[in-house]
Every structure is written in structure tokens, then in C-alpha cells.
Short mmCIF file of C-alpha atoms in Angstrom, two decimals:
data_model
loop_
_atom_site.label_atom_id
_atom_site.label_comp_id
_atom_site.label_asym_id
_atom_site.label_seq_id
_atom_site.Cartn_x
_atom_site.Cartn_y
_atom_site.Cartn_z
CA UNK A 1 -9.96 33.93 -19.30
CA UNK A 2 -7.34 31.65 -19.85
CA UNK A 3 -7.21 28.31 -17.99
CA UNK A 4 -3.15 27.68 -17.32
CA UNK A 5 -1.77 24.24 -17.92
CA UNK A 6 -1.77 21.68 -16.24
CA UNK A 7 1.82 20.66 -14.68
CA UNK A 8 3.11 17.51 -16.46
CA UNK A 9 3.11 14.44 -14.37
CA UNK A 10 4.84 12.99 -12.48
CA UNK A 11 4.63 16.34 -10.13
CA UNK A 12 6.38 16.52 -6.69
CA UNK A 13 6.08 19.15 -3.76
CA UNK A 14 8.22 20.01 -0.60
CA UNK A 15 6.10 21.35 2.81
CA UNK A 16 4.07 22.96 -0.33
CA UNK A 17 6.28 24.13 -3.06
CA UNK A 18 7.47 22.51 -5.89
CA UNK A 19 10.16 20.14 -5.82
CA UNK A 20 14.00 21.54 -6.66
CA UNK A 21 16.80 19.81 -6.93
CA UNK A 22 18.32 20.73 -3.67
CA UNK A 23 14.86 19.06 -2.35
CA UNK A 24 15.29 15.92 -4.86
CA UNK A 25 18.80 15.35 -3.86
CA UNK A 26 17.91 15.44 0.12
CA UNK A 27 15.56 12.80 -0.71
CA UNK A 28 17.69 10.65 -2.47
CA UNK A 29 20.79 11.10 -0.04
CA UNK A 30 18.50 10.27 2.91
CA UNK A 31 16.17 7.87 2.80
CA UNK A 32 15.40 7.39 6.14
CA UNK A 33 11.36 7.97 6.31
CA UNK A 34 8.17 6.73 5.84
CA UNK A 35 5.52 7.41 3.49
CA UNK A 36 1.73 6.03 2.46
CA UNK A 37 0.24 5.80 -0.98
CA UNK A 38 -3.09 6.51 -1.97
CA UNK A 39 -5.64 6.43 -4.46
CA UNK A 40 -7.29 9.96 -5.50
CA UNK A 41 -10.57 10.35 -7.89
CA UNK A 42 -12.45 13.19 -7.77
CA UNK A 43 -10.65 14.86 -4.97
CA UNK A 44 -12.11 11.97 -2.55
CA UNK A 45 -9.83 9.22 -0.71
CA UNK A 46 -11.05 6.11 0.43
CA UNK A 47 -9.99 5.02 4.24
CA UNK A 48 -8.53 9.06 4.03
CA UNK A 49 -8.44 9.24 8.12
CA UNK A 50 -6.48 5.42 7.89
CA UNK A 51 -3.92 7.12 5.85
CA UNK A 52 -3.41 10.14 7.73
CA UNK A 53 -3.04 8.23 10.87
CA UNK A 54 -0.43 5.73 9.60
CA UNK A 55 1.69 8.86 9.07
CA UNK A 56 1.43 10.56 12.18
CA UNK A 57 1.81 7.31 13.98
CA UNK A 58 5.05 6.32 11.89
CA UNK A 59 6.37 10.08 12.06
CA UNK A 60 5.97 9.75 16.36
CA UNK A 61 8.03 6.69 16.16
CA UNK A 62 10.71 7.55 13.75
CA UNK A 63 11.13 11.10 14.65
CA UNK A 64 9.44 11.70 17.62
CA UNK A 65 7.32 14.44 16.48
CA UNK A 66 3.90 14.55 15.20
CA UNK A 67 2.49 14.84 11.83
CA UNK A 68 -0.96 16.27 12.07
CA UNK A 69 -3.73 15.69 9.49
CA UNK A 70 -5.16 19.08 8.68
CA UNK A 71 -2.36 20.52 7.34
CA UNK A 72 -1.72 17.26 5.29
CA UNK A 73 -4.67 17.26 3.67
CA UNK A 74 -3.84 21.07 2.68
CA UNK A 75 -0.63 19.72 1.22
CA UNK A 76 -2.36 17.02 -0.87
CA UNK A 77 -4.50 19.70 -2.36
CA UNK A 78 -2.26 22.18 -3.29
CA UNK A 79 -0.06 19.30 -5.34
CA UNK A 80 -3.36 18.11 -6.54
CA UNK A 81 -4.55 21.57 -7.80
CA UNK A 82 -0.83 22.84 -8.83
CA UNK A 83 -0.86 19.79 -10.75
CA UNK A 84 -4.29 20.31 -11.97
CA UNK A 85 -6.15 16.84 -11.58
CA UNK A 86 -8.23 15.14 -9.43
CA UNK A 87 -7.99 12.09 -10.13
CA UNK A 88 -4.18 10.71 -9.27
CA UNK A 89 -1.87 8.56 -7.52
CA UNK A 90 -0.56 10.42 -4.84
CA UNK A 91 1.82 9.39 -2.40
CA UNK A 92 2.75 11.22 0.74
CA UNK A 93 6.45 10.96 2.15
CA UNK A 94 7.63 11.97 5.60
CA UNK A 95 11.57 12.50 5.96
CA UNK A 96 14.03 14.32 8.57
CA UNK A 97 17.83 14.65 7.13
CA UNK A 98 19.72 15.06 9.88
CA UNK A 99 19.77 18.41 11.70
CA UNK A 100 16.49 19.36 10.64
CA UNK A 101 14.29 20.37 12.99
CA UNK A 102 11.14 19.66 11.88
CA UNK A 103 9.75 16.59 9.21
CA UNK A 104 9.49 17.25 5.64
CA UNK A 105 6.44 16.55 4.16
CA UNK A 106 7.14 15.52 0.05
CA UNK A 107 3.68 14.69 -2.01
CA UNK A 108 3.81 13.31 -5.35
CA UNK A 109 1.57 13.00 -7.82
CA UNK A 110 1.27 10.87 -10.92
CA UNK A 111 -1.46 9.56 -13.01
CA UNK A 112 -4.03 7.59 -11.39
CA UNK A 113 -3.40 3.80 -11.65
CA UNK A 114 -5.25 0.33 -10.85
CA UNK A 115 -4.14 -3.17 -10.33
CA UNK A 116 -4.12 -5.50 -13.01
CA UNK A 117 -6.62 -7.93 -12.11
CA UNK A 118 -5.25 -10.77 -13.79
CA UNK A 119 -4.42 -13.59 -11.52
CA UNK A 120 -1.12 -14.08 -10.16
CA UNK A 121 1.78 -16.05 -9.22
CA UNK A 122 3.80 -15.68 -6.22
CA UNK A 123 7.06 -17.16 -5.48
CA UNK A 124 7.47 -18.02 -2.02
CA UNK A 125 11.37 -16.08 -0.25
CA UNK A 126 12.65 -15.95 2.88
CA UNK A 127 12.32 -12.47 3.89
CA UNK A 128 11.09 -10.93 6.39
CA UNK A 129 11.14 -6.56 6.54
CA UNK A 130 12.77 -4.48 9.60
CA UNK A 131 9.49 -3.32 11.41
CA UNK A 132 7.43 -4.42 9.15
CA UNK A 133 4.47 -2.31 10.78
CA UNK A 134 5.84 0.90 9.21
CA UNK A 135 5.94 1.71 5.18
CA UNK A 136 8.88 2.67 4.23
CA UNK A 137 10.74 3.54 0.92
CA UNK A 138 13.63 2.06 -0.56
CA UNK A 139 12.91 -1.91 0.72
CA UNK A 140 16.15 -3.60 -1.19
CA UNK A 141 14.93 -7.02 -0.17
CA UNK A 142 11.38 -6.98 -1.34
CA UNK A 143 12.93 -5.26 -4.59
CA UNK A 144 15.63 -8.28 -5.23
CA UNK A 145 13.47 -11.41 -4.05
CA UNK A 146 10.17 -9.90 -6.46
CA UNK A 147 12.72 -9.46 -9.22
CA UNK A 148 14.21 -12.65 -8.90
CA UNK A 149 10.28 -13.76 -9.05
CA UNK A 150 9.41 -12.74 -11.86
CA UNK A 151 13.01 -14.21 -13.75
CA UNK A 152 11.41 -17.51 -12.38
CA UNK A 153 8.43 -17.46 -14.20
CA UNK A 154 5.98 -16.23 -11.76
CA UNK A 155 4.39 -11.98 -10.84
CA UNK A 156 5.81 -11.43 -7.39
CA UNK A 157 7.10 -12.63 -4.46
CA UNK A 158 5.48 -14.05 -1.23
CA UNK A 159 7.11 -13.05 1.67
CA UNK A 160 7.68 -16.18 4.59
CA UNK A 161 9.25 -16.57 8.11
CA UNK A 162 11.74 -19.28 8.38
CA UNK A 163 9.24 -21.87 9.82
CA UNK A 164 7.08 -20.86 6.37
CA UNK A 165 4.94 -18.28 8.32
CA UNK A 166 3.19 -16.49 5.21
CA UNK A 167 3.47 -12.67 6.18
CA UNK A 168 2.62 -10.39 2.96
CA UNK A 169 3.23 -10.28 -0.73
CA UNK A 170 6.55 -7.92 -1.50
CA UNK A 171 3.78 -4.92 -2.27
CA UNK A 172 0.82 -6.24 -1.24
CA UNK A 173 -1.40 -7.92 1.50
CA UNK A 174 -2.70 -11.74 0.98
CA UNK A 175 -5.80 -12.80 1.91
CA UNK A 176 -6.98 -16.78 1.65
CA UNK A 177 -10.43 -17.58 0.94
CA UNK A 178 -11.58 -21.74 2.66
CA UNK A 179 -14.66 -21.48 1.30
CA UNK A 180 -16.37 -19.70 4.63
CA UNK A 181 -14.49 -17.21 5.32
CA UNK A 182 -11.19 -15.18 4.52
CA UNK A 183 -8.27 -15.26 6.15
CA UNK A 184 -5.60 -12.83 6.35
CA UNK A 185 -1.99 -14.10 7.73
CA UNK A 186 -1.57 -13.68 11.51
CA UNK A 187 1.79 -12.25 11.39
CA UNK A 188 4.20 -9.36 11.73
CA UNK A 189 3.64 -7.24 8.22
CA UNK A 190 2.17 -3.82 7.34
CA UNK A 191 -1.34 -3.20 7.92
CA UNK A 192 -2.57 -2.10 3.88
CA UNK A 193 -5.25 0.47 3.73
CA UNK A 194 -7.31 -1.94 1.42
CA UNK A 195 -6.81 -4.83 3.53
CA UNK A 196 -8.04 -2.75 6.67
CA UNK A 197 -11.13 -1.58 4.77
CA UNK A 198 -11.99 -4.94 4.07
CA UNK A 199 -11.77 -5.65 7.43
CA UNK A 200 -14.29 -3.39 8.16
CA UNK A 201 -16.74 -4.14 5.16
CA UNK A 202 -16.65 -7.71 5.16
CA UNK A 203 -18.34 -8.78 8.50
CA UNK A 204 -21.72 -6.47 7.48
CA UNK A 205 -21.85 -7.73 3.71
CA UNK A 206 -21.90 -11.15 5.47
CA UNK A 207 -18.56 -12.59 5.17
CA UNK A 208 -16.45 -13.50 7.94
CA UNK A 209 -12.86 -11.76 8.12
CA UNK A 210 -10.28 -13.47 10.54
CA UNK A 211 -7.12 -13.72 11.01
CA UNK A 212 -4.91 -17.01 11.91
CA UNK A 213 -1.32 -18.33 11.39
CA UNK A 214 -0.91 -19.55 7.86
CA UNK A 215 2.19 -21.80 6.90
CA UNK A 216 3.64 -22.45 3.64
CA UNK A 217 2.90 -26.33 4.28
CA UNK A 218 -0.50 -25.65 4.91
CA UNK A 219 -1.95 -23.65 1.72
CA UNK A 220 -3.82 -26.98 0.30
CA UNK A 221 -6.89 -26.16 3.03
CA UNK A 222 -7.51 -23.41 1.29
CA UNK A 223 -9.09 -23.22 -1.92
CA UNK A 224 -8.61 -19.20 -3.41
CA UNK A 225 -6.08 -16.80 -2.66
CA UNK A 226 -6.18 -12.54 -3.77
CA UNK A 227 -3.56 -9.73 -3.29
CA UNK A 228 -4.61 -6.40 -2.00
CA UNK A 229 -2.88 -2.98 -2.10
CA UNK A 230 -3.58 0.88 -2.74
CA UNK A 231 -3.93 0.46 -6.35
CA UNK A 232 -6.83 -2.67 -5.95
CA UNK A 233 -7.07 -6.37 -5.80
CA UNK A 234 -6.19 -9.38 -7.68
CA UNK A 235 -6.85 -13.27 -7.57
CA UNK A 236 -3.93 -15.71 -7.11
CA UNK A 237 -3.95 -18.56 -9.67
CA UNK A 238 -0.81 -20.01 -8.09
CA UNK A 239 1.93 -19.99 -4.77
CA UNK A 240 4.83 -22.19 -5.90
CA UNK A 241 3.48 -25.19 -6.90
CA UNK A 242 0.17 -25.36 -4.84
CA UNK A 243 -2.89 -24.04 -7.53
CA UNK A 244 -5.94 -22.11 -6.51
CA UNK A 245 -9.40 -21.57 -8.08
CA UNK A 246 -9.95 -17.86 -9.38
CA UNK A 247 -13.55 -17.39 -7.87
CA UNK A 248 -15.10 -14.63 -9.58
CA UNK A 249 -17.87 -14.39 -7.13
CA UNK A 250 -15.27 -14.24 -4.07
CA UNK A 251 -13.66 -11.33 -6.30
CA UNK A 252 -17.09 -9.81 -6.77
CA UNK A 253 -17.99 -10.01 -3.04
CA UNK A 254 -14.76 -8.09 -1.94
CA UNK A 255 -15.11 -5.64 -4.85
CA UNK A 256 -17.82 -4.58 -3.44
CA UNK A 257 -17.41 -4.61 -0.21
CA UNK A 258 -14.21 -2.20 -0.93
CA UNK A 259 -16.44 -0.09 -2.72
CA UNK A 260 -18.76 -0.22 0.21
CA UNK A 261 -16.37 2.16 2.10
CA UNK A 262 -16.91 5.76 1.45
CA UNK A 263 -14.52 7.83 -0.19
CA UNK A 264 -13.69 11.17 2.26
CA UNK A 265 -13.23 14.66 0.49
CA UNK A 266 -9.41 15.77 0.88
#
């Protein structure tokens, strides 16, 4: 018997069939949605039933209707096997172009991917997102002020209120480390699936996880800083001109307390 072969990557499904271009153009003509982006390997998704609730939640507010999980699950599996891996980055995309009755549900599939765990620089912008809650495509401001980062010399850009509230990186979460415990910004950004994972996992592999206002003038207190998103983490070596120490043991300690969290079959 004759195994067929595998669909070449990057891969992309409508409500369950492959992507044509009437479908493609519909999502580039309206871009009004929301979406989440997740890590596949061997079928199995960590924080799966975090994911699946940040879309219905998001689909109830932008469209009013609900996006249940079952048959979203079924979608990610049928891209998964038409595209014959397991082991992917998938990302799942809810849209409504106007006078459709119902949400589309668009999965796509690449090849699986990690975060370069190389320390970082962030550049500190002005920015703050439009419901900042919700994950959404197409962000033009995160887009300009991380490109703009990275012509000045440093990885990404750190995203700050006008009284130099830190909120989130451009793609990412930030969590600071004051030698005790870590803290994550208390402020208006997106909940990350990492970051809430950690959340859970820290506090029983005995490090405290809070969260408290932290201001642009006040980084010095704290003496390590990491990045989090769907791909992994990474340590911050620098935010403007205040330094931080790259503590491989901190990095160790939430490595595995991410891995702590068990992956749930799709």
C-alpha cells in the first residue's frame, strides 16, 4: 500500500477544507478576527483547554456567537492529518466578513518552531494595543515599533503606558525575576498561554508568581528579566540601557515548571 504525500507546508484549511483563493482573499480583505497559536508535538497541546477557551471567549465578544471546542479540535486534526505531521505550528483563526452568518474557522499549519533562547534586548515604545485582552492579527503598531527595534540595535520591542507602565513585549509576555519571586506586569495586555501555565506551575515547584505594577523607572530592583510566548522562553540581557543577569538556574526552574504542565491529546 502506498502511503500518499505529505502536503507541503505551510498548509491552510477553511471550516475543514483546504484553503482556495476565494478563501485566501476573504482573509486578506477582512481582517477583522481573532486567532491563537499553538505548539503541536505528537498530536498533544500543552494548556489545549486555555487555547480553546481564548477563542470561544474572543469569538462571543467580537461576533457574538460561540465557538465551541469539540469541533475545533476536529478541525485541528484534519489540517494536522491532511497535512500529514504531528508535530507543527498550528495556528487557529476565527473571522466573520460581513454578511456571513456564521464564523469561519481557518487553521494553519507550518513546521514546528521554538524560541531562540538567546538573551534579548528590548527597546522600550509607547504603545499600547486596542483591547489588548484579545489576539488579534494584523497589529501595525507592534509590527512598526519591533522593526524600528531591531534598526536600533536591539531584538524587540517593549511595550509601555505613557507613565512607563511596562505591559508586554510586541509578541511576547515579560516576566521579572527580584531574586524571590517573579513578577509579571500588572497591566492591561494579553494573557499568553505560556505565561498562564507558569502561573499555574510555579507556586507548587516552589516559586512565588505575582503580579504588581512595574514602571520603566523602576527596572533596577530587579535583577533578571525572560520573554514568554507559544513558541518558548528566553532571558533578557538588556531593556534600554538598564542590564540584567541571565540566570541559568531561574531559566532552568521555569523550563521545567512549563514542562511540568501536561500536554492534552487534540
Amino acid at each position: 500500500m502506498t502511503t500518499p504525500a505529505a502536503t507541503p507546508l505551510p498548509y491552510a484549511e477553511f471550516d475543514g477544507h483546504p484553503a482556495t483563493e476565494d478563501d485566501l482573499r476573504t482573509a486578506a480583505f477582512f481582517g477583522y478576527g481573532h486567532f491563537t497559536a499553538m505548539q503541536v508535538r505528537d498530536g498533544r497541546v500543552r494548556g489545549l483547554g486555555l487555547h480553546l477557551e481564548r477563542l470561544d471567549s474572543a469569538n462571543r465578544e467580537l461576533f457574538e456567537l460561540p465557538l465551541d471546542g469539540d469541533p475545533v479540535r476536529e478541525l485541528i486534526r484534519h489540517a494536522l492529518r491532511s497535512a500529514g505531521t504531528s508535530d507543527a505550528s498550528v495556528r487557529v483563526q476565527g473571522l466573520r466578513p460581513p454578511g456571513a452568518a456564521a464564523t469561519t474557522v481557518m487553521v494553519t499549519v507550518r513546521g514546528p518552531a521554538r524560541m531562540d533562547p538567546r538573551p534579548v534586548g528590548l527597546k522600550s515604545v509607547p504603545y499600547a494595543r486596542t483591547a489588548p485582552h484579545l489576539k488579534r492579527p494584523g497589529e501595525f503598531g507592534q509590527t512598526y515599533y519591533g522593526e524600528l527595534a531591531r534598526r536600533g540595535g536591539f531584538d524587540d520591542a517593549l511595550l509601555t503606558l505613557p507613565d512607563g507602565a511596562v505591559t508586554e513585549g510586541a509578541i511576547t509576555n515579560i516576566g521579572f525575576w527580584d531574586g524571590t519571586s517573579v513578577i509579571w506586569p500588572q497591566a492591561p495586555a494579553l494573557l499568553g498561554i505560556t505565561m498562564a501555565l507558569l502561573e499555574q506551575e510555579l507556586p507548587g515547584a516552589g516559586v512565588p508568581s505575582l503580579r504588581r505594577p512595574v514602571n520603566l523607572n523602576g527596572l533596577g530592583a530587579y535583577r533578571s528579566a525572560f520573554v514568554t510566548n507559544s513558541q518558548g522562553m528566553a532571558p533578557v540581557a538588556r531593556i534600554d540601557g538598564t542590564e540584567f543577569t541571565v540566570d541559568e538556574e531561574l531559566m532552568k526552574r521555569l523550563a521545567a515548571a512549563y514542562e511540568a504542565a501536561p500536554r492534552d491529546i487534540l
